[in-house]
């Protein structure tokens, strides 16, 4: 879910350094990502992911830490992870999707005065906040959001000449309203609160389309964009916390589910006996929001597959590449690479084959009579030598009683890119180091064996 935005990075830096003082103050904030119920059904997940993948690929155009809970959206049919978000004075509690594949922070808004039809927690009631303040349309911050097709005339002398935005998605979904600033109150896992003043966000009075109202959005009141663009949460708040953020997505099959976390700031101990592995983050001028990584090779059960490295790279037109995305559940791979990986899995799996609940999964096996099925091990070697070795449960899902399916799918479009989804990321702490332009990951302090 993204929309391309003007890259006014210098103006943004000056603007947010003025708004978020001090810009060089590093702190640690840890915000829980609460997990709700077990994984949604494969057909629901496929519908949500396919819709999202279309949206994403069509978008071309000494430190402490803050750590906050993240809620899995699996039970809503979305496969998303949710963050508690308190905004306004007094604070109004909403639930946002934590999304590394988009930039704008936005919430559903209501302009009501008598809000009996909008009970607390269903939308942000702008008139009920003492600190709600839309940007004027001449404010330089207004240039960071896409305007509506026919904006009202902007009059510098009129207080009501607010900054209007319209953020559209490839499937015709959109949110539109006032680009505004507010006080956000974040509840850290330690129990303490932190107030973020003048946080820029979209107050969406009009929200429409399947990406933001359908099953993939059920239960959420907006999106916390964590992308690389200037208006994302990680860009606005990052300088206060070392310009890093990370998350730890726990195994959804564990009952009761452990708490996942979104961490703003330093995510690991630099002197750990098992330090974090790092791989460079790449940029794509045609899709500046996304966090691209480079894949050097892929192996199955220790055998490196002869996949042409160009399969995983960004070409001269900005097509292809590989993206880490928290908002996509399954993992999608470029067709040539997917076919070779699938063929190797089919060759190695000795369990009885069967038809899964969704025809899109090309390898499903019967495990009803096997207590601990032995499944092939997938290993990805990223550029820089970092080895990513997820457990089989991250890519073989329980599709039905006694049925496991390989949860990898092909990307057929030449302009599309591979996506490493949140299911594949479970059990790892991923750190997005924006200053060093690198992605770190480790199982220390996150994985449950």
CSV table of C-alpha atoms in Angstrom, one decimal:
chain,number,residue,atom,x,y,z
A,1,UNK,CA,0.0,0.0,0.0
A,2,UNK,CA,2.0,2.9,-1.2
A,3,UNK,CA,1.8,6.1,-3.2
A,4,UNK,CA,4.8,8.0,-4.6
A,5,UNK,CA,5.7,11.3,-2.9
A,6,UNK,CA,8.0,14.2,-3.8
A,7,UNK,CA,11.4,13.6,-2.4
A,8,UNK,CA,11.9,16.9,-0.5
A,9,UNK,CA,14.4,15.4,1.9
A,10,UNK,CA,16.3,18.6,2.8
A,11,UNK,CA,13.1,20.5,3.6
A,12,UNK,CA,11.9,17.6,5.6
A,13,UNK,CA,15.0,17.3,7.6
A,14,UNK,CA,14.9,21.0,8.5
A,15,UNK,CA,11.1,20.9,9.2
A,16,UNK,CA,11.2,17.9,11.5
A,17,UNK,CA,14.3,18.9,13.3
A,18,UNK,CA,12.4,22.1,14.2
A,19,UNK,CA,9.3,20.1,15.2
A,20,UNK,CA,10.9,17.2,17.1
A,21,UNK,CA,13.6,18.5,19.5
A,22,UNK,CA,16.3,17.5,20.0
A,23,UNK,CA,17.0,15.9,16.7
A,24,UNK,CA,20.2,14.2,17.9
A,25,UNK,CA,18.8,12.8,21.1
A,26,UNK,CA,18.9,9.0,21.0
A,27,UNK,CA,16.5,7.1,23.2
A,28,UNK,CA,15.0,3.6,23.4
A,29,UNK,CA,11.3,2.9,22.9
A,30,UNK,CA,9.8,-0.6,22.8
A,31,UNK,CA,6.1,-0.8,21.7
A,32,UNK,CA,4.2,-4.1,22.0
A,33,UNK,CA,2.7,-5.7,18.9
A,34,UNK,CA,-0.1,-7.8,20.4
A,35,UNK,CA,-0.9,-11.1,18.7
A,36,UNK,CA,-4.6,-11.9,18.6
A,37,UNK,CA,-5.7,-15.3,17.2
A,38,UNK,CA,-4.2,-18.0,15.0
A,39,UNK,CA,-3.3,-17.6,11.4
A,40,UNK,CA,-6.2,-16.9,9.0
A,41,UNK,CA,-7.2,-19.4,6.3
A,42,UNK,CA,-4.9,-19.8,3.2
A,43,UNK,CA,-7.6,-18.5,0.8
A,44,UNK,CA,-8.1,-15.4,2.9
A,45,UNK,CA,-4.4,-14.8,3.1
A,46,UNK,CA,-3.9,-15.3,-0.6
A,47,UNK,CA,-6.7,-12.8,-1.4
A,48,UNK,CA,-5.2,-10.2,0.9
A,49,UNK,CA,-1.6,-10.8,-0.2
A,50,UNK,CA,-2.4,-10.9,-3.9
A,51,UNK,CA,-4.3,-7.6,-3.6
A,52,UNK,CA,-1.4,-6.1,-1.7
A,53,UNK,CA,1.3,-7.3,-4.0
A,54,UNK,CA,-0.6,-5.8,-7.0
A,55,UNK,CA,-0.8,-2.5,-5.0
A,56,UNK,CA,2.9,-2.6,-4.1
A,57,UNK,CA,4.3,-3.5,-7.5
A,58,UNK,CA,2.1,-0.9,-9.2
A,59,UNK,CA,3.4,1.9,-7.2
A,60,UNK,CA,6.5,2.7,-9.3
A,61,UNK,CA,6.9,6.1,-9.1
A,62,UNK,CA,25.0,5.3,23.4
A,63,UNK,CA,21.4,4.7,22.7
A,64,UNK,CA,18.2,3.7,24.4
A,65,UNK,CA,15.1,2.2,22.7
A,66,UNK,CA,11.3,2.7,22.4
A,67,UNK,CA,9.6,-0.6,22.2
A,68,UNK,CA,5.8,-1.0,21.6
A,69,UNK,CA,3.5,-4.1,21.3
A,70,UNK,CA,2.4,-5.2,17.8
A,71,UNK,CA,-0.9,-7.0,17.3
A,72,UNK,CA,-1.1,-9.7,14.7
A,73,UNK,CA,-3.9,-9.1,12.3
A,74,UNK,CA,-4.1,-12.8,11.3
A,75,UNK,CA,-7.5,-13.3,13.0
A,76,UNK,CA,-9.1,-10.6,11.0
A,77,UNK,CA,-8.1,-12.2,7.7
A,78,UNK,CA,-5.4,-9.7,7.0
A,79,UNK,CA,-2.1,-11.2,8.2
A,80,UNK,CA,-1.2,-7.8,9.3
A,81,UNK,CA,0.4,-6.6,12.5
A,82,UNK,CA,-1.2,-3.9,14.5
A,83,UNK,CA,0.2,-1.1,16.8
A,84,UNK,CA,-1.7,0.7,19.5
A,85,UNK,CA,-1.7,4.4,18.7
A,86,UNK,CA,-2.9,7.1,21.0
A,87,UNK,CA,-3.5,10.5,19.4
A,88,UNK,CA,-4.9,13.8,20.5
A,89,UNK,CA,-5.6,15.6,23.7
A,90,UNK,CA,-7.0,13.8,25.6
A,91,UNK,CA,-5.6,10.7,23.9
A,92,UNK,CA,-7.8,8.7,21.7
A,93,UNK,CA,-6.8,5.0,21.3
A,94,UNK,CA,-6.7,3.6,17.8
A,95,UNK,CA,-5.2,0.5,16.1
A,96,UNK,CA,-2.9,1.0,13.1
A,97,UNK,CA,-1.3,-1.4,10.7
A,98,UNK,CA,2.5,-1.4,11.0
A,99,UNK,CA,3.6,-1.3,7.4
A,100,UNK,CA,7.1,-1.1,6.0
A,101,UNK,CA,5.7,-0.9,2.4
A,102,UNK,CA,4.1,2.6,2.7
A,103,UNK,CA,5.0,6.0,4.1
A,104,UNK,CA,1.9,8.0,5.2
A,105,UNK,CA,0.7,7.8,8.8
A,106,UNK,CA,-3.1,8.2,8.6
A,107,UNK,CA,-6.2,7.5,10.7
A,108,UNK,CA,-9.9,7.4,10.0
A,109,UNK,CA,-11.3,10.7,11.1
A,110,UNK,CA,-14.7,12.1,12.0
A,111,UNK,CA,-15.6,15.8,12.1
A,112,UNK,CA,-18.6,15.2,14.3
A,113,UNK,CA,-19.5,17.5,17.2
A,114,UNK,CA,-22.1,15.2,18.8
A,115,UNK,CA,-20.3,11.9,18.2
A,116,UNK,CA,-22.9,9.5,19.6
A,117,UNK,CA,-22.7,7.6,16.2
A,118,UNK,CA,-19.0,7.3,16.6
A,119,UNK,CA,-18.2,5.7,19.9
A,120,UNK,CA,-14.6,6.0,21.2
A,121,UNK,CA,-12.1,3.8,19.3
A,122,UNK,CA,-13.9,3.7,16.0
A,123,UNK,CA,-12.3,6.8,14.5
A,124,UNK,CA,-10.3,9.9,15.5
A,125,UNK,CA,-12.8,12.5,16.7
A,126,UNK,CA,-10.8,15.6,15.6
A,127,UNK,CA,-13.1,18.2,17.2
A,128,UNK,CA,-12.7,16.4,20.6
A,129,UNK,CA,-8.9,17.0,20.6
A,130,UNK,CA,-7.5,20.3,22.0
A,131,UNK,CA,-4.3,19.9,20.0
A,132,UNK,CA,-5.5,18.9,16.6
A,133,UNK,CA,-4.1,21.3,14.0
A,134,UNK,CA,-4.3,20.9,10.2
A,135,UNK,CA,-1.4,22.3,8.2
A,136,UNK,CA,-2.1,25.4,6.2
A,137,UNK,CA,-1.9,24.7,2.5
A,138,UNK,CA,1.1,27.0,2.2
A,139,UNK,CA,3.0,25.2,4.9
A,140,UNK,CA,6.1,23.5,3.4
A,141,UNK,CA,4.9,20.2,5.0
A,142,UNK,CA,1.9,20.3,2.6
A,143,UNK,CA,4.3,19.7,-0.3
A,144,UNK,CA,5.1,16.2,1.1
A,145,UNK,CA,1.7,14.7,0.4
A,146,UNK,CA,-0.2,14.3,-2.9
A,147,UNK,CA,-3.0,16.9,-3.3
A,148,UNK,CA,-6.5,16.0,-4.3
A,149,UNK,CA,-7.3,16.2,-8.1
A,150,UNK,CA,-9.2,19.5,-7.6
A,151,UNK,CA,-7.9,21.2,-4.5
A,152,UNK,CA,-9.7,24.2,-3.1
A,153,UNK,CA,-7.9,27.6,-3.8
A,154,UNK,CA,-5.2,28.2,-1.2
A,155,UNK,CA,-5.5,31.5,0.5
A,156,UNK,CA,-2.6,32.5,2.7
A,157,UNK,CA,-4.7,34.9,4.8
A,158,UNK,CA,-7.5,32.4,5.6
A,159,UNK,CA,-7.2,30.1,8.5
A,160,UNK,CA,-9.5,27.5,6.9
A,161,UNK,CA,-7.2,27.0,3.9
A,162,UNK,CA,-6.1,23.7,5.1
A,163,UNK,CA,-3.7,21.3,3.5
A,164,UNK,CA,-5.8,18.6,1.8
A,165,UNK,CA,-4.4,15.3,0.6
A,166,UNK,CA,-5.5,12.3,-1.4
A,167,UNK,CA,-3.4,9.2,-1.0
A,168,UNK,CA,-4.4,6.6,-3.6
A,169,UNK,CA,-3.5,3.0,-4.1
A,170,UNK,CA,-3.2,0.9,-7.3
A,171,UNK,CA,-6.5,-0.9,-6.7
A,172,UNK,CA,-8.4,2.5,-6.6
A,173,UNK,CA,-8.5,2.5,-2.8
A,174,UNK,CA,-7.8,5.9,-1.3
A,175,UNK,CA,-7.8,8.0,1.9
A,176,UNK,CA,-8.3,11.8,1.7
A,177,UNK,CA,-8.7,14.5,4.2
A,178,UNK,CA,-6.5,17.0,6.1
A,179,UNK,CA,-2.7,16.7,6.4
A,180,UNK,CA,-2.4,17.6,10.1
A,181,UNK,CA,-0.2,17.6,13.2
A,182,UNK,CA,-1.0,16.2,16.6
A,183,UNK,CA,0.4,14.9,19.8
A,184,UNK,CA,0.9,11.1,19.8
A,185,UNK,CA,1.2,9.2,23.1
A,186,UNK,CA,3.1,5.9,22.9
A,187,UNK,CA,2.8,3.4,25.7
A,188,UNK,CA,6.1,1.6,26.1
A,189,UNK,CA,6.3,-2.0,27.3
A,190,UNK,CA,8.0,-0.6,30.5
A,191,UNK,CA,4.7,1.1,31.4
A,192,UNK,CA,6.0,4.6,30.8
A,193,UNK,CA,4.5,7.0,28.2
A,194,UNK,CA,6.2,9.2,25.7
A,195,UNK,CA,4.6,12.1,23.9
A,196,UNK,CA,5.5,13.0,20.4
A,197,UNK,CA,4.6,16.5,19.6
A,198,UNK,CA,3.7,17.8,16.1
A,199,UNK,CA,3.5,14.4,14.5
A,200,UNK,CA,2.4,14.9,10.9
A,201,UNK,CA,-0.4,12.5,9.8
A,202,UNK,CA,-3.3,12.2,7.5
A,203,UNK,CA,-6.7,12.8,9.0
A,204,UNK,CA,-8.8,10.7,6.6
A,205,UNK,CA,-12.4,11.9,6.5
A,206,UNK,CA,-13.0,9.9,3.3
A,207,UNK,CA,-11.7,6.3,3.1
A,208,UNK,CA,-12.7,3.9,0.3
A,209,UNK,CA,-11.6,0.8,-1.5
A,210,UNK,CA,-10.7,-2.8,-0.7
A,211,UNK,CA,-7.2,-2.1,0.5
A,212,UNK,CA,-8.4,0.2,3.3
A,213,UNK,CA,-11.9,-1.1,4.1
A,214,UNK,CA,-12.0,-4.8,3.2
A,215,UNK,CA,-11.0,-8.0,5.0
A,216,UNK,CA,-7.3,-7.0,4.8
A,217,UNK,CA,-8.1,-3.9,6.9
A,218,UNK,CA,-10.6,-5.3,9.3
A,219,UNK,CA,-10.1,-4.1,12.8
A,220,UNK,CA,-7.6,-1.4,11.9
A,221,UNK,CA,-8.3,2.4,12.0
A,222,UNK,CA,-5.4,3.4,9.8
A,223,UNK,CA,-1.8,2.8,8.8
A,224,UNK,CA,1.5,3.5,10.5
A,225,UNK,CA,3.8,3.9,7.4
A,226,UNK,CA,7.3,2.8,8.3
A,227,UNK,CA,8.8,3.2,4.7
A,228,UNK,CA,11.8,5.3,3.7
A,229,UNK,CA,9.8,8.3,2.5
A,230,UNK,CA,9.9,11.7,4.3
A,231,UNK,CA,6.5,11.5,6.0
A,232,UNK,CA,6.8,8.0,7.4
A,233,UNK,CA,6.8,7.3,11.1
A,234,UNK,CA,10.4,6.1,10.9
A,235,UNK,CA,11.5,9.2,9.1
A,236,UNK,CA,9.7,11.7,11.4
A,237,UNK,CA,10.6,10.0,14.7
A,238,UNK,CA,13.8,8.3,13.7
A,239,UNK,CA,16.3,11.1,14.4
A,240,UNK,CA,15.1,11.1,18.1
A,241,UNK,CA,16.0,7.4,18.4
A,242,UNK,CA,19.1,6.9,16.4
A,243,UNK,CA,17.4,6.5,13.0
A,244,UNK,CA,16.8,2.9,13.6
A,245,UNK,CA,13.7,0.7,14.0
A,246,UNK,CA,13.1,-3.0,14.3
A,247,UNK,CA,10.5,-5.6,15.1
A,248,UNK,CA,10.4,-9.1,16.4
A,249,UNK,CA,7.4,-11.1,15.0
A,250,UNK,CA,6.8,-14.1,17.2
A,251,UNK,CA,5.5,-17.5,16.1
A,252,UNK,CA,1.7,-17.3,15.6
A,253,UNK,CA,1.2,-21.0,16.2
A,254,UNK,CA,2.3,-20.8,19.9
A,255,UNK,CA,-0.6,-20.7,22.4
A,256,UNK,CA,-0.9,-18.4,24.2
A,257,UNK,CA,0.8,-16.3,21.6
A,258,UNK,CA,3.9,-14.4,22.8
A,259,UNK,CA,4.1,-10.7,22.4
A,260,UNK,CA,5.8,-9.3,19.3
A,261,UNK,CA,7.4,-5.8,19.4
A,262,UNK,CA,8.1,-2.8,17.3
A,263,UNK,CA,11.3,-1.1,18.5
A,264,UNK,CA,12.3,2.4,17.8
A,265,UNK,CA,16.1,2.7,18.4
A,266,UNK,CA,18.9,0.2,19.1
A,267,UNK,CA,17.5,-3.3,18.8
A,268,UNK,CA,20.5,-5.5,19.9
A,269,UNK,CA,23.5,-5.5,22.1
A,270,UNK,CA,26.6,-4.6,20.1
A,271,UNK,CA,28.8,-6.8,22.2
A,272,UNK,CA,26.6,-9.9,22.1
A,273,UNK,CA,28.4,-13.2,21.7
A,274,UNK,CA,26.2,-13.9,18.7
A,275,UNK,CA,26.0,-10.5,17.0
A,276,UNK,CA,23.4,-9.4,14.5
A,277,UNK,CA,24.1,-10.3,10.8
A,278,UNK,CA,23.9,-7.4,8.4
A,279,UNK,CA,23.2,-7.0,4.7
A,280,UNK,CA,23.1,-3.7,2.7
A,281,UNK,CA,19.8,-2.0,2.0
A,282,UNK,CA,19.4,-0.9,-1.6
A,283,UNK,CA,17.4,1.9,-3.0
A,284,UNK,CA,15.3,2.1,-6.1
A,285,UNK,CA,14.6,5.6,-7.4
A,286,UNK,CA,11.3,4.4,-8.9
A,287,UNK,CA,10.1,2.9,-5.6
A,288,UNK,CA,11.9,4.9,-2.9
A,289,UNK,CA,9.6,3.7,-0.2
A,290,UNK,CA,10.7,0.1,-0.1
A,291,UNK,CA,13.5,-1.6,1.8
A,292,UNK,CA,15.3,-3.6,-0.9
A,293,UNK,CA,17.9,-6.4,-0.1
A,294,UNK,CA,20.2,-8.3,-2.3
A,295,UNK,CA,20.1,-12.1,-2.6
A,296,UNK,CA,23.4,-13.7,-3.5
A,297,UNK,CA,22.2,-17.4,-3.5
A,298,UNK,CA,19.6,-19.8,-2.3
A,299,UNK,CA,20.1,-23.3,-1.2
A,300,UNK,CA,17.9,-26.2,-0.1
A,301,UNK,CA,19.3,-28.8,2.3
A,302,UNK,CA,22.8,-27.5,1.8
A,303,UNK,CA,22.7,-27.6,-2.0
A,304,UNK,CA,23.1,-24.2,-3.8
A,305,UNK,CA,20.6,-23.8,-6.6
A,306,UNK,CA,21.8,-22.6,-10.0
A,307,UNK,CA,19.6,-19.5,-10.0
A,308,UNK,CA,20.9,-16.6,-12.1
A,309,UNK,CA,21.7,-13.7,-9.7
A,310,UNK,CA,19.9,-11.3,-12.0
A,311,UNK,CA,16.6,-12.9,-10.9
A,312,UNK,CA,16.9,-11.1,-7.6
A,313,UNK,CA,18.2,-7.7,-8.7
A,314,UNK,CA,16.7,-4.4,-9.8
A,315,UNK,CA,17.1,-3.8,-13.5
A,316,UNK,CA,17.9,-0.6,-15.3
A,317,UNK,CA,14.2,0.3,-15.5
A,318,UNK,CA,13.6,-0.2,-11.8
A,319,UNK,CA,11.8,-3.5,-12.2
A,320,UNK,CA,12.5,-6.6,-10.0
A,321,UNK,CA,14.6,-6.7,-6.9
A,322,UNK,CA,13.7,-8.2,-3.5
A,323,UNK,CA,11.8,-6.3,-0.7
A,324,UNK,CA,11.4,-7.0,3.0
A,325,UNK,CA,7.7,-6.2,3.8
A,326,UNK,CA,5.9,-6.4,7.2
A,327,UNK,CA,2.5,-5.9,5.5
A,328,UNK,CA,2.6,-9.0,3.3
A,329,UNK,CA,2.0,-12.4,4.9
A,330,UNK,CA,3.4,-14.9,2.5
A,331,UNK,CA,6.6,-14.9,0.5
A,332,UNK,CA,6.5,-14.2,-3.3
A,333,UNK,CA,9.5,-15.0,-5.5
A,334,UNK,CA,10.4,-14.1,-9.0
A,335,UNK,CA,9.2,-16.8,-11.3
A,336,UNK,CA,12.6,-18.3,-12.5
A,337,UNK,CA,13.8,-18.6,-8.9
A,338,UNK,CA,10.5,-19.9,-7.6
A,339,UNK,CA,10.4,-22.7,-10.1
A,340,UNK,CA,13.9,-24.0,-9.2
A,341,UNK,CA,13.2,-23.8,-5.5
A,342,UNK,CA,9.8,-25.6,-5.9
A,343,UNK,CA,11.4,-28.3,-8.1
A,344,UNK,CA,14.1,-29.0,-5.4
A,345,UNK,CA,11.4,-29.2,-2.6
A,346,UNK,CA,9.4,-31.6,-4.7
A,347,UNK,CA,12.4,-33.7,-5.3
A,348,UNK,CA,13.3,-33.9,-1.6
A,349,UNK,CA,9.9,-34.2,0.2
A,350,UNK,CA,9.1,-37.8,0.8
A,351,UNK,CA,5.7,-37.3,2.4
A,352,UNK,CA,2.4,-38.2,0.5
A,353,UNK,CA,1.3,-35.5,-1.8
A,354,UNK,CA,-2.3,-34.1,-1.7
A,355,UNK,CA,-4.4,-31.2,-2.9
A,356,UNK,CA,-4.4,-28.3,-0.6
A,357,UNK,CA,-7.3,-26.0,0.3
A,358,UNK,CA,-6.1,-23.5,-2.4
A,359,UNK,CA,-4.9,-24.5,-5.8
A,360,UNK,CA,-2.3,-21.7,-5.7
A,361,UNK,CA,-0.1,-23.8,-3.4
A,362,UNK,CA,1.8,-26.2,-5.7
A,363,UNK,CA,3.2,-28.4,-3.0
A,364,UNK,CA,1.0,-29.8,-0.2
A,365,UNK,CA,1.7,-32.9,1.8
A,366,UNK,CA,-0.2,-35.2,4.2
A,367,UNK,CA,1.3,-35.1,7.7
A,368,UNK,CA,-1.6,-36.5,9.6
A,369,UNK,CA,0.3,-39.7,10.6
A,370,UNK,CA,3.7,-38.0,11.2
A,371,UNK,CA,4.4,-36.5,14.6
A,372,UNK,CA,7.5,-34.5,13.5
A,373,UNK,CA,7.6,-34.3,9.7
A,374,UNK,CA,11.1,-33.8,8.2
A,375,UNK,CA,11.0,-31.0,5.7
A,376,UNK,CA,13.8,-29.5,3.6
A,377,UNK,CA,15.7,-26.5,4.9
A,378,UNK,CA,15.7,-23.3,2.9
A,379,UNK,CA,18.7,-21.0,3.3
A,380,UNK,CA,19.1,-17.6,1.8
A,381,UNK,CA,22.5,-15.9,1.5
A,382,UNK,CA,22.2,-12.2,1.3
A,383,UNK,CA,24.8,-9.8,-0.2
A,384,UNK,CA,27.6,-9.3,2.3
A,385,UNK,CA,27.5,-12.9,3.4
A,386,UNK,CA,24.6,-12.8,5.9
A,387,UNK,CA,22.9,-16.2,6.1
A,388,UNK,CA,19.2,-16.3,6.7
A,389,UNK,CA,18.0,-19.7,7.7
A,390,UNK,CA,14.3,-19.7,8.8
A,391,UNK,CA,12.8,-22.8,10.3
A,392,UNK,CA,10.5,-24.8,8.0
A,393,UNK,CA,7.4,-23.6,9.9
A,394,UNK,CA,8.1,-20.2,8.4
A,395,UNK,CA,7.4,-21.4,4.9
A,396,UNK,CA,5.4,-24.6,5.4
A,397,UNK,CA,2.0,-23.6,6.7
A,398,UNK,CA,-0.8,-25.7,8.3
A,399,UNK,CA,-3.3,-25.3,5.5
A,400,UNK,CA,-5.8,-27.8,6.9
A,401,UNK,CA,-5.9,-30.6,9.5
A,402,UNK,CA,-3.0,-32.8,8.7
A,403,UNK,CA,-2.0,-30.8,5.6
A,404,UNK,CA,1.1,-28.6,5.2
A,405,UNK,CA,1.7,-26.5,2.1
A,406,UNK,CA,4.7,-24.7,0.8
A,407,UNK,CA,3.8,-21.1,1.4
A,408,UNK,CA,5.9,-19.7,-1.5
A,409,UNK,CA,4.2,-18.2,-4.6
A,410,UNK,CA,5.6,-17.0,-7.9
A,411,UNK,CA,5.7,-13.4,-9.1
A,412,UNK,CA,4.9,-13.5,-12.8
A,413,UNK,CA,4.9,-9.9,-13.8
A,414,UNK,CA,8.3,-8.7,-15.2
A,415,UNK,CA,7.8,-5.4,-13.4
A,416,UNK,CA,7.1,-7.1,-10.1
A,417,UNK,CA,9.6,-7.8,-7.3
A,418,UNK,CA,10.1,-10.6,-4.8
A,419,UNK,CA,8.7,-10.0,-1.4
A,420,UNK,CA,9.9,-11.6,1.9
A,421,UNK,CA,6.7,-11.6,3.9
A,422,UNK,CA,6.1,-11.5,7.6
A,423,UNK,CA,5.5,-15.2,8.0
A,424,UNK,CA,9.0,-15.9,6.7
A,425,UNK,CA,10.3,-13.2,9.2
A,426,UNK,CA,8.8,-14.8,12.3
A,427,UNK,CA,11.2,-15.6,15.1
A,428,UNK,CA,13.8,-13.1,13.9
A,429,UNK,CA,14.6,-9.6,15.2
A,430,UNK,CA,14.9,-7.4,12.1
A,431,UNK,CA,16.7,-4.0,12.5
A,432,UNK,CA,16.4,-1.3,9.8
A,433,UNK,CA,19.4,0.9,10.2
A,434,UNK,CA,18.6,3.9,8.0
A,435,UNK,CA,21.8,5.8,8.7
A,436,UNK,CA,24.1,2.9,7.7
A,437,UNK,CA,21.6,1.8,5.0
A,438,UNK,CA,21.7,-1.8,6.2
A,439,UNK,CA,19.3,-4.5,7.5
A,440,UNK,CA,20.3,-6.6,10.5
A,441,UNK,CA,18.7,-9.8,11.7
A,442,UNK,CA,19.2,-12.3,14.6
A,443,UNK,CA,17.2,-14.9,16.4
A,444,UNK,CA,18.7,-13.9,19.8
A,445,UNK,CA,16.0,-12.5,22.0
A,446,UNK,CA,13.2,-13.2,19.6
A,447,UNK,CA,12.9,-16.8,18.5
A,448,UNK,CA,11.1,-19.4,20.4
A,449,UNK,CA,12.6,-22.9,19.8
